[in-house]
PDB file of C-alpha atoms in Angstrom:
ATOM      1  CA  UNK A 150     -23.769 -42.118  14.586  1.00 46.00           C
ATOM      2  CA  UNK A 151     -25.865 -40.316  17.188  1.00 46.00           C
ATOM      3  CA  UNK A 152     -25.596 -36.591  17.413  1.00 43.00           C
ATOM      4  CA  UNK A 153     -25.319 -35.577  21.026  1.00 46.00           C
ATOM      5  CA  UNK A 154     -28.597 -33.417  21.264  1.00 46.00           C
ATOM      6  CA  UNK A 155     -30.555 -32.910  24.301  1.00 41.00           C
ATOM      7  CA  UNK A 156     -34.487 -32.639  24.117  1.00 38.00           C
ATOM      8  CA  UNK A 157     -35.508 -29.438  23.018  1.00 38.00           C
ATOM      9  CA  UNK A 158     -39.048 -28.580  24.228  1.00 39.00           C
ATOM     10  CA  UNK A 159     -39.182 -24.751  24.562  1.00 42.00           C
ATOM     11  CA  UNK A 160     -42.239 -23.034  23.390  1.00 41.00           C
ATOM     12  CA  UNK A 161     -42.226 -20.320  20.694  1.00 41.00           C
ATOM     13  CA  UNK A 162     -42.612 -16.637  21.427  1.00 40.00           C
ATOM     14  CA  UNK A 163     -46.113 -16.410  19.852  1.00 40.00           C
ATOM     15  CA  UNK A 164     -47.387 -19.061  22.190  1.00 42.00           C
ATOM     16  CA  UNK A 165     -46.154 -17.174  25.035  1.00 41.00           C
ATOM     17  CA  UNK A 166     -47.593 -13.924  23.863  1.00 40.00           C
ATOM     18  CA  UNK A 167     -51.139 -15.575  23.990  1.00 42.00           C
ATOM     19  CA  UNK A 168     -50.559 -16.466  27.617  1.00 43.00           C
ATOM     20  CA  UNK A 169     -48.129 -14.322  29.369  1.00 44.00           C
ATOM     21  CA  UNK A 170     -48.573 -15.960  32.752  1.00 47.00           C
ATOM     22  CA  UNK A 171     -44.996 -16.221  34.601  1.00 48.00           C
ATOM     23  CA  UNK A 172     -43.677 -16.980  38.090  1.00 53.00           C
ATOM     24  CA  UNK A 173     -40.411 -14.833  38.810  1.00 55.00           C
ATOM     25  CA  UNK A 174     -38.847 -11.851  40.365  1.00 54.00           C
ATOM     26  CA  UNK A 175     -40.448  -8.583  39.790  1.00 43.00           C
ATOM     27  CA  UNK A 176     -43.726  -7.216  38.392  1.00 40.00           C
ATOM     28  CA  UNK A 177     -45.498  -7.302  35.152  1.00 44.00           C
ATOM     29  CA  UNK A 178     -44.629  -4.320  33.306  1.00 43.00           C
ATOM     30  CA  UNK A 179     -45.853  -2.342  30.070  1.00 45.00           C
ATOM     31  CA  UNK A 180     -44.096  -3.252  26.733  1.00 46.00           C
ATOM     32  CA  UNK A 181     -40.501  -2.375  26.996  1.00 49.00           C
ATOM     33  CA  UNK A 182     -38.687   0.301  25.004  1.00 53.00           C
ATOM     34  CA  UNK A 183     -36.436  -0.728  22.453  1.00 50.00           C
ATOM     35  CA  UNK A 184     -33.195  -0.584  24.524  1.00 53.00           C
ATOM     36  CA  UNK A 185     -34.889  -2.612  27.340  1.00 81.00           C
ATOM     37  CA  UNK A 186     -35.862  -5.314  25.187  1.00 85.00           C
ATOM     38  CA  UNK A 187     -32.072  -5.639  24.074  1.00 89.00           C
ATOM     39  CA  UNK A 188     -31.180  -6.154  27.584  1.00 93.00           C
ATOM     40  CA  UNK A 189     -33.323  -9.247  27.810  1.00 93.00           C
ATOM     41  CA  UNK A 190     -32.544 -12.677  26.540  1.00 93.00           C
ATOM     42  CA  UNK A 191     -35.155 -15.505  25.954  1.00 90.00           C
ATOM     43  CA  UNK A 192     -34.476 -18.952  27.472  1.00 91.00           C
ATOM     44  CA  UNK A 193     -35.629 -22.240  26.091  1.00 88.00           C
ATOM     45  CA  UNK A 194     -35.390 -25.949  26.687  1.00 85.00           C
ATOM     46  CA  UNK A 195     -35.487 -25.518  30.537  1.00 88.00           C
ATOM     47  CA  UNK A 196     -36.250 -28.370  33.067  1.00 87.00           C
ATOM     48  CA  UNK A 197     -39.789 -27.820  34.048  1.00 86.00           C
ATOM     49  CA  UNK A 198     -38.612 -28.176  37.637  1.00 90.00           C
ATOM     50  CA  UNK A 199     -36.150 -25.062  37.248  1.00 92.00           C
ATOM     51  CA  UNK A 200     -37.114 -22.176  39.231  1.00 93.00           C
ATOM     52  CA  UNK A 201     -36.686 -18.514  38.713  1.00 94.00           C
ATOM     53  CA  UNK A 202     -33.994 -18.172  41.139  1.00 94.00           C
ATOM     54  CA  UNK A 203     -32.085 -21.185  39.637  1.00 95.00           C
ATOM     55  CA  UNK A 204     -32.367 -19.497  36.047  1.00 96.00           C
ATOM     56  CA  UNK A 205     -31.275 -16.128  37.884  1.00 95.00           C
ATOM     57  CA  UNK A 206     -28.197 -17.863  39.349  1.00 95.00           C
ATOM     58  CA  UNK A 207     -27.130 -19.418  36.022  1.00 96.00           C
ATOM     59  CA  UNK A 208     -27.694 -16.329  34.026  1.00 96.00           C
ATOM     60  CA  UNK A 209     -25.354 -14.375  36.600  1.00 96.00           C
ATOM     61  CA  UNK A 210     -22.439 -15.901  34.768  1.00 96.00           C
ATOM     62  CA  UNK A 211     -22.898 -13.236  32.130  1.00 95.00           C
ATOM     63  CA  UNK A 212     -23.471 -10.244  34.201  1.00 95.00           C
ATOM     64  CA  UNK A 213     -26.070  -8.471  36.534  1.00 96.00           C
ATOM     65  CA  UNK A 214     -29.418 -10.133  36.316  1.00 95.00           C
ATOM     66  CA  UNK A 215     -32.220  -7.577  37.230  1.00 95.00           C
ATOM     67  CA  UNK A 216     -34.849 -10.189  36.863  1.00 94.00           C
ATOM     68  CA  UNK A 217     -35.679 -13.579  35.890  1.00 94.00           C
ATOM     69  CA  UNK A 218     -38.946 -15.261  34.789  1.00 93.00           C
ATOM     70  CA  UNK A 219     -40.330 -18.750  34.217  1.00 93.00           C
ATOM     71  CA  UNK A 220     -43.316 -18.843  31.841  1.00 89.00           C
ATOM     72  CA  UNK A 221     -46.110 -20.848  33.116  1.00 87.00           C
ATOM     73  CA  UNK A 222     -49.271 -22.616  31.953  1.00 81.00           C
ATOM     74  CA  UNK A 223     -52.765 -21.699  33.542  1.00 80.00           C
ATOM     75  CA  UNK A 224     -52.238 -24.730  35.644  1.00 80.00           C
ATOM     76  CA  UNK A 225     -49.106 -22.980  37.171  1.00 82.00           C
ATOM     77  CA  UNK A 226     -46.757 -25.595  35.613  1.00 84.00           C
ATOM     78  CA  UNK A 227     -43.813 -24.254  33.752  1.00 85.00           C
ATOM     79  CA  UNK A 228     -43.927 -23.928  29.904  1.00 84.00           C
ATOM     80  CA  UNK A 229     -40.144 -24.869  30.039  1.00 85.00           C
ATOM     81  CA  UNK A 230     -38.885 -21.347  29.003  1.00 87.00           C
ATOM     82  CA  UNK A 231     -38.299 -18.125  30.470  1.00 90.00           C
ATOM     83  CA  UNK A 232     -36.272 -14.789  30.261  1.00 92.00           C
ATOM     84  CA  UNK A 233     -33.860 -12.985  31.976  1.00 94.00           C
ATOM     85  CA  UNK A 234     -33.180  -9.274  32.034  1.00 95.00           C
ATOM     86  CA  UNK A 235     -29.595  -7.930  32.417  1.00 96.00           C
ATOM     87  CA  UNK A 236     -28.170  -4.654  33.557  1.00 95.00           C
ATOM     88  CA  UNK A 237     -26.859  -3.777  30.181  1.00 95.00           C
ATOM     89  CA  UNK A 238     -27.220  -4.759  26.385  1.00 94.00           C
ATOM     90  CA  UNK A 239     -23.637  -5.752  26.621  1.00 95.00           C
ATOM     91  CA  UNK A 240     -24.266  -8.336  29.282  1.00 95.00           C
ATOM     92  CA  UNK A 241     -27.317  -9.658  27.541  1.00 94.00           C
ATOM     93  CA  UNK A 242     -25.110 -10.311  24.373  1.00 94.00           C
ATOM     94  CA  UNK A 243     -22.498 -11.936  26.795  1.00 94.00           C
ATOM     95  CA  UNK A 244     -25.372 -14.278  27.992  1.00 95.00           C
ATOM     96  CA  UNK A 245     -26.092 -15.384  24.503  1.00 93.00           C
ATOM     97  CA  UNK A 246     -22.574 -15.992  23.430  1.00 93.00           C
ATOM     98  CA  UNK A 247     -21.533 -17.563  26.647  1.00 94.00           C
ATOM     99  CA  UNK A 248     -24.420 -19.511  27.932  1.00 94.00           C
ATOM    100  CA  UNK A 249     -26.173 -20.676  24.995  1.00 91.00           C
ATOM    101  CA  UNK A 250     -25.893 -24.347  24.892  1.00 89.00           C
ATOM    102  CA  UNK A 251     -24.862 -24.791  28.506  1.00 92.00           C
ATOM    103  CA  UNK A 252     -26.630 -27.067  30.822  1.00 93.00           C
ATOM    104  CA  UNK A 253     -28.935 -26.058  33.666  1.00 93.00           C
ATOM    105  CA  UNK A 254     -30.666 -28.814  35.638  1.00 90.00           C
ATOM    106  CA  UNK A 255     -29.441 -31.527  33.259  1.00 88.00           C
ATOM    107  CA  UNK A 256     -30.671 -29.845  30.303  1.00 86.00           C
ATOM    108  CA  UNK A 257     -28.961 -27.937  27.333  1.00 88.00           C
ATOM    109  CA  UNK A 258     -30.750 -24.560  27.201  1.00 90.00           C
ATOM    110  CA  UNK A 259     -31.165 -22.305  24.248  1.00 87.00           C
ATOM    111  CA  UNK A 260     -30.227 -18.552  24.811  1.00 91.00           C
ATOM    112  CA  UNK A 261     -31.366 -15.973  22.062  1.00 88.00           C
ATOM    113  CA  UNK A 262     -32.388 -12.403  22.015  1.00 87.00           C
ATOM    114  CA  UNK A 263     -35.725 -11.646  23.170  1.00 82.00           C
ATOM    115  CA  UNK A 264     -38.521  -9.856  21.231  1.00 70.00           C
ATOM    116  CA  UNK A 265     -41.977  -9.059  22.668  1.00 51.00           C
ATOM    117  CA  UNK A 266     -43.356  -8.464  19.283  1.00 41.00           C
ATOM    118  CA  UNK A 267     -43.612 -11.936  17.831  1.00 40.00           C
ATOM    119  CA  UNK A 268     -46.684 -10.944  15.717  1.00 35.00           C
ATOM    120  CA  UNK A 269     -44.302  -8.824  13.643  1.00 35.00           C
ATOM    121  CA  UNK A 270     -41.310 -11.109  13.245  1.00 33.00           C
ATOM    122  CA  UNK A 271     -42.426 -14.864  13.795  1.00 37.00           C
ATOM    123  CA  UNK A 272     -46.224 -15.419  13.779  1.00 37.00           C
ATOM    124  CA  UNK A 273     -47.056 -14.386  10.264  1.00 34.00           C
ATOM    125  CA  UNK A 274     -44.468 -16.439   8.506  1.00 36.00           C
ATOM    126  CA  UNK A 275     -44.473 -19.458  10.855  1.00 40.00           C
ATOM    127  CA  UNK A 276     -47.943 -20.058  11.426  1.00 38.00           C
ATOM    128  CA  UNK A 277     -49.070 -19.874   7.950  1.00 38.00           C
ATOM    129  CA  UNK A 278     -46.280 -21.951   6.656  1.00 43.00           C
ATOM    130  CA  UNK A 279     -47.299 -25.005   4.368  1.00 43.00           C
ATOM    131  CA  UNK A 280     -45.617 -27.345   2.185  1.00 46.00           C
ATOM    132  CA  UNK A 281     -46.565 -25.472  -0.860  1.00 45.00           C
ATOM    133  CA  UNK A 282     -45.013 -22.349   0.504  1.00 47.00           C
ATOM    134  CA  UNK A 283     -41.610 -24.284   0.295  1.00 47.00           C
ATOM    135  CA  UNK A 284     -41.740 -25.137  -3.110  1.00 47.00           C
ATOM    136  CA  UNK A 285     -41.751 -21.223  -3.840  1.00 46.00           C
ATOM    137  CA  UNK A 286     -38.475 -21.005  -2.101  1.00 46.00           C
ATOM    138  CA  UNK A 287     -36.873 -24.023  -3.228  1.00 46.00           C
ATOM    139  CA  UNK A 288     -33.822 -23.590  -5.346  1.00 53.00           C
ATOM    140  CA  UNK A 289     -32.347 -26.694  -6.922  1.00 64.00           C
ATOM    141  CA  UNK A 290     -29.965 -28.525  -4.625  1.00 79.00           C
ATOM    142  CA  UNK A 291     -30.346 -26.163  -1.591  1.00 90.00           C
ATOM    143  CA  UNK A 292     -33.052 -27.866   0.461  1.00 92.00           C
ATOM    144  CA  UNK A 293     -33.292 -30.950   2.444  1.00 93.00           C
ATOM    145  CA  UNK A 294     -36.346 -32.896   3.403  1.00 93.00           C
ATOM    146  CA  UNK A 295     -35.976 -34.110   6.955  1.00 95.00           C
ATOM    147  CA  UNK A 296     -38.223 -36.650   8.429  1.00 93.00           C
ATOM    148  CA  UNK A 297     -39.163 -38.677  11.139  1.00 93.00           C
ATOM    149  CA  UNK A 298     -38.790 -35.708  13.423  1.00 93.00           C
ATOM    150  CA  UNK A 299     -40.135 -35.867  16.968  1.00 90.00           C
ATOM    151  CA  UNK A 300     -43.371 -34.253  17.445  1.00 89.00           C
ATOM    152  CA  UNK A 301     -42.093 -31.734  19.930  1.00 89.00           C
ATOM    153  CA  UNK A 302     -39.457 -30.152  17.601  1.00 90.00           C
ATOM    154  CA  UNK A 303     -40.201 -26.868  16.302  1.00 90.00           C
ATOM    155  CA  UNK A 304     -38.793 -24.951  13.409  1.00 89.00           C
ATOM    156  CA  UNK A 305     -36.279 -23.030  15.632  1.00 89.00           C
ATOM    157  CA  UNK A 306     -34.804 -26.131  16.996  1.00 91.00           C
ATOM    158  CA  UNK A 307     -34.397 -27.608  13.650  1.00 93.00           C
ATOM    159  CA  UNK A 308     -32.703 -24.636  12.285  1.00 92.00           C
ATOM    160  CA  UNK A 309     -30.257 -24.643  15.374  1.00 91.00           C
ATOM    161  CA  UNK A 310     -29.377 -28.272  14.906  1.00 92.00           C
ATOM    162  CA  UNK A 311     -28.494 -27.508  11.113  1.00 95.00           C
ATOM    163  CA  UNK A 312     -26.843 -24.417  11.683  1.00 92.00           C
ATOM    164  CA  UNK A 313     -24.157 -26.176  13.569  1.00 90.00           C
ATOM    165  CA  UNK A 314     -23.055 -27.657  10.428  1.00 91.00           C
ATOM    166  CA  UNK A 315     -23.910 -25.269   7.795  1.00 92.00           C
ATOM    167  CA  UNK A 316     -25.595 -21.842   7.013  1.00 92.00           C
ATOM    168  CA  UNK A 317     -29.127 -22.133   7.106  1.00 91.00           C
ATOM    169  CA  UNK A 318     -31.311 -19.666   5.432  1.00 89.00           C
ATOM    170  CA  UNK A 319     -34.503 -21.060   6.807  1.00 89.00           C
ATOM    171  CA  UNK A 320     -36.332 -23.981   8.327  1.00 89.00           C
ATOM    172  CA  UNK A 321     -39.519 -25.004   8.956  1.00 89.00           C
ATOM    173  CA  UNK A 322     -41.656 -28.091  10.603  1.00 90.00           C
ATOM    174  CA  UNK A 323     -44.749 -28.544   8.591  1.00 91.00           C
ATOM    175  CA  UNK A 324     -47.920 -28.903  10.645  1.00 87.00           C
ATOM    176  CA  UNK A 325     -51.594 -30.094  10.508  1.00 84.00           C
ATOM    177  CA  UNK A 326     -54.699 -27.405  10.483  1.00 81.00           C
ATOM    178  CA  UNK A 327     -54.630 -27.828  14.356  1.00 81.00           C
ATOM    179  CA  UNK A 328     -50.985 -26.787  14.639  1.00 81.00           C
ATOM    180  CA  UNK A 329     -49.497 -30.074  15.622  1.00 85.00           C
ATOM    181  CA  UNK A 330     -46.414 -31.286  13.753  1.00 89.00           C
ATOM    182  CA  UNK A 331     -46.631 -33.736  10.953  1.00 91.00           C
ATOM    183  CA  UNK A 332     -43.222 -35.047  11.830  1.00 92.00           C
ATOM    184  CA  UNK A 333     -41.176 -33.617   8.916  1.00 93.00           C
ATOM    185  CA  UNK A 334     -39.934 -30.561   7.744  1.00 92.00           C
ATOM    186  CA  UNK A 335     -37.579 -28.623   5.329  1.00 92.00           C
ATOM    187  CA  UNK A 336     -34.281 -26.805   5.432  1.00 93.00           C
ATOM    188  CA  UNK A 337     -33.220 -24.380   2.807  1.00 91.00           C
ATOM    189  CA  UNK A 338     -29.392 -23.601   2.824  1.00 91.00           C
ATOM    190  CA  UNK A 339     -27.470 -20.504   1.691  1.00 90.00           C
ATOM    191  CA  UNK A 340     -25.550 -22.865  -0.921  1.00 92.00           C
ATOM    192  CA  UNK A 341     -25.391 -26.144  -2.394  1.00 92.00           C
ATOM    193  CA  UNK A 342     -22.444 -26.841  -0.775  1.00 93.00           C
ATOM    194  CA  UNK A 343     -23.654 -26.198   2.882  1.00 93.00           C
ATOM    195  CA  UNK A 344     -26.656 -28.479   1.976  1.00 94.00           C
ATOM    196  CA  UNK A 345     -24.318 -31.028   1.161  1.00 94.00           C
ATOM    197  CA  UNK A 346     -22.231 -30.729   3.995  1.00 94.00           C
ATOM    198  CA  UNK A 347     -25.222 -30.948   6.312  1.00 94.00           C
ATOM    199  CA  UNK A 348     -26.364 -33.894   4.617  1.00 94.00           C
ATOM    200  CA  UNK A 349     -23.273 -35.731   5.241  1.00 93.00           C
ATOM    201  CA  UNK A 350     -22.819 -34.694   8.755  1.00 92.00           C
ATOM    202  CA  UNK A 351     -26.480 -35.293   9.971  1.00 92.00           C
ATOM    203  CA  UNK A 352     -27.355 -38.439   7.900  1.00 89.00           C
ATOM    204  CA  UNK A 353     -28.530 -40.858  10.540  1.00 87.00           C
ATOM    205  CA  UNK A 354     -28.519 -38.324  13.385  1.00 89.00           C
ATOM    206  CA  UNK A 355     -30.695 -39.168  16.193  1.00 88.00           C
ATOM    207  CA  UNK A 356     -33.002 -36.349  17.842  1.00 87.00           C
ATOM    208  CA  UNK A 357     -34.566 -37.019  21.023  1.00 83.00           C
ATOM    209  CA  UNK A 358     -34.336 -40.852  20.451  1.00 84.00           C
ATOM    210  CA  UNK A 359     -35.290 -40.647  16.804  1.00 87.00           C
ATOM    211  CA  UNK A 360     -33.189 -41.327  13.886  1.00 91.00           C
ATOM    212  CA  UNK A 361     -34.149 -38.629  11.135  1.00 93.00           C
ATOM    213  CA  UNK A 362     -34.453 -39.306   7.459  1.00 93.00           C
ATOM    214  CA  UNK A 363     -32.738 -37.073   5.256  1.00 94.00           C
ATOM    215  CA  UNK A 364     -33.398 -36.617   1.520  1.00 92.00           C
ATOM    216  CA  UNK A 365     -33.000 -34.068  -1.133  1.00 89.00           C
ATOM    217  CA  UNK A 366     -36.250 -31.989  -1.750  1.00 84.00           C
ATOM    218  CA  UNK A 367     -37.076 -32.766  -5.417  1.00 72.00           C
ATOM    219  CA  UNK A 368     -40.913 -31.143  -5.015  1.00 64.00           C
ATOM    220  CA  UNK A 369     -42.761 -34.575  -4.403  1.00 58.00           C
ATOM    221  CA  UNK A 370     -45.126 -34.607  -1.555  1.00 52.00           C
ATOM    222  CA  UNK A 371     -44.142 -36.179   1.589  1.00 52.00           C
ATOM    223  CA  UNK A 372     -46.125 -37.386   4.312  1.00 52.00           C
ATOM    224  CA  UNK A 373     -45.051 -38.953   7.955  1.00 45.00           C
ATOM    225  CA  UNK A 374     -45.547 -42.811   8.057  1.00 40.00           C
TER     226      UNK A 374
END
């Protein structure tokens, strides 16, 4: 049975950090203080036609939006993600709980806490992740192999999908040396029961038009056909 999931094409924070071009309301500023960062939310899977004004209007459902930005490529085209800054931390938390998973311009957006320091939180772990590293983390019966993934799916999207059905400890999409996805990954759960639940619920699920392949990770080498 197909799992109702919209296409998830948001860019990672470390990708944005390397090219902070954007279009939106307000000026570029120096790195925010800790309190200011907590007032911001990161928004992914935006329609490439969505403007900063449309994003701002949508975010207003959670509170007063001080500014909204759409991150863009050098060409000026949208990267499909952006940020919104609220007046208070409470409003930012409200945006995450209320607006994550809502639809904007026909796409199910992802709203999460914003972090301007991706090199400290994501880049070291995710950029260097490889198949071998997962063997170190694998505990018998808690990890699933996920194959036939769309090449656009990133680790956080994979984690979001499985988190809807069970408690995920970590997830990764295995990539080539050039950074491109190999089309498969792994999901490590908190317990064996969580893994079993996810396996039953997502067996045969379709993500972005592709039926994913689930298997218990036994340590063998997988390659996408």
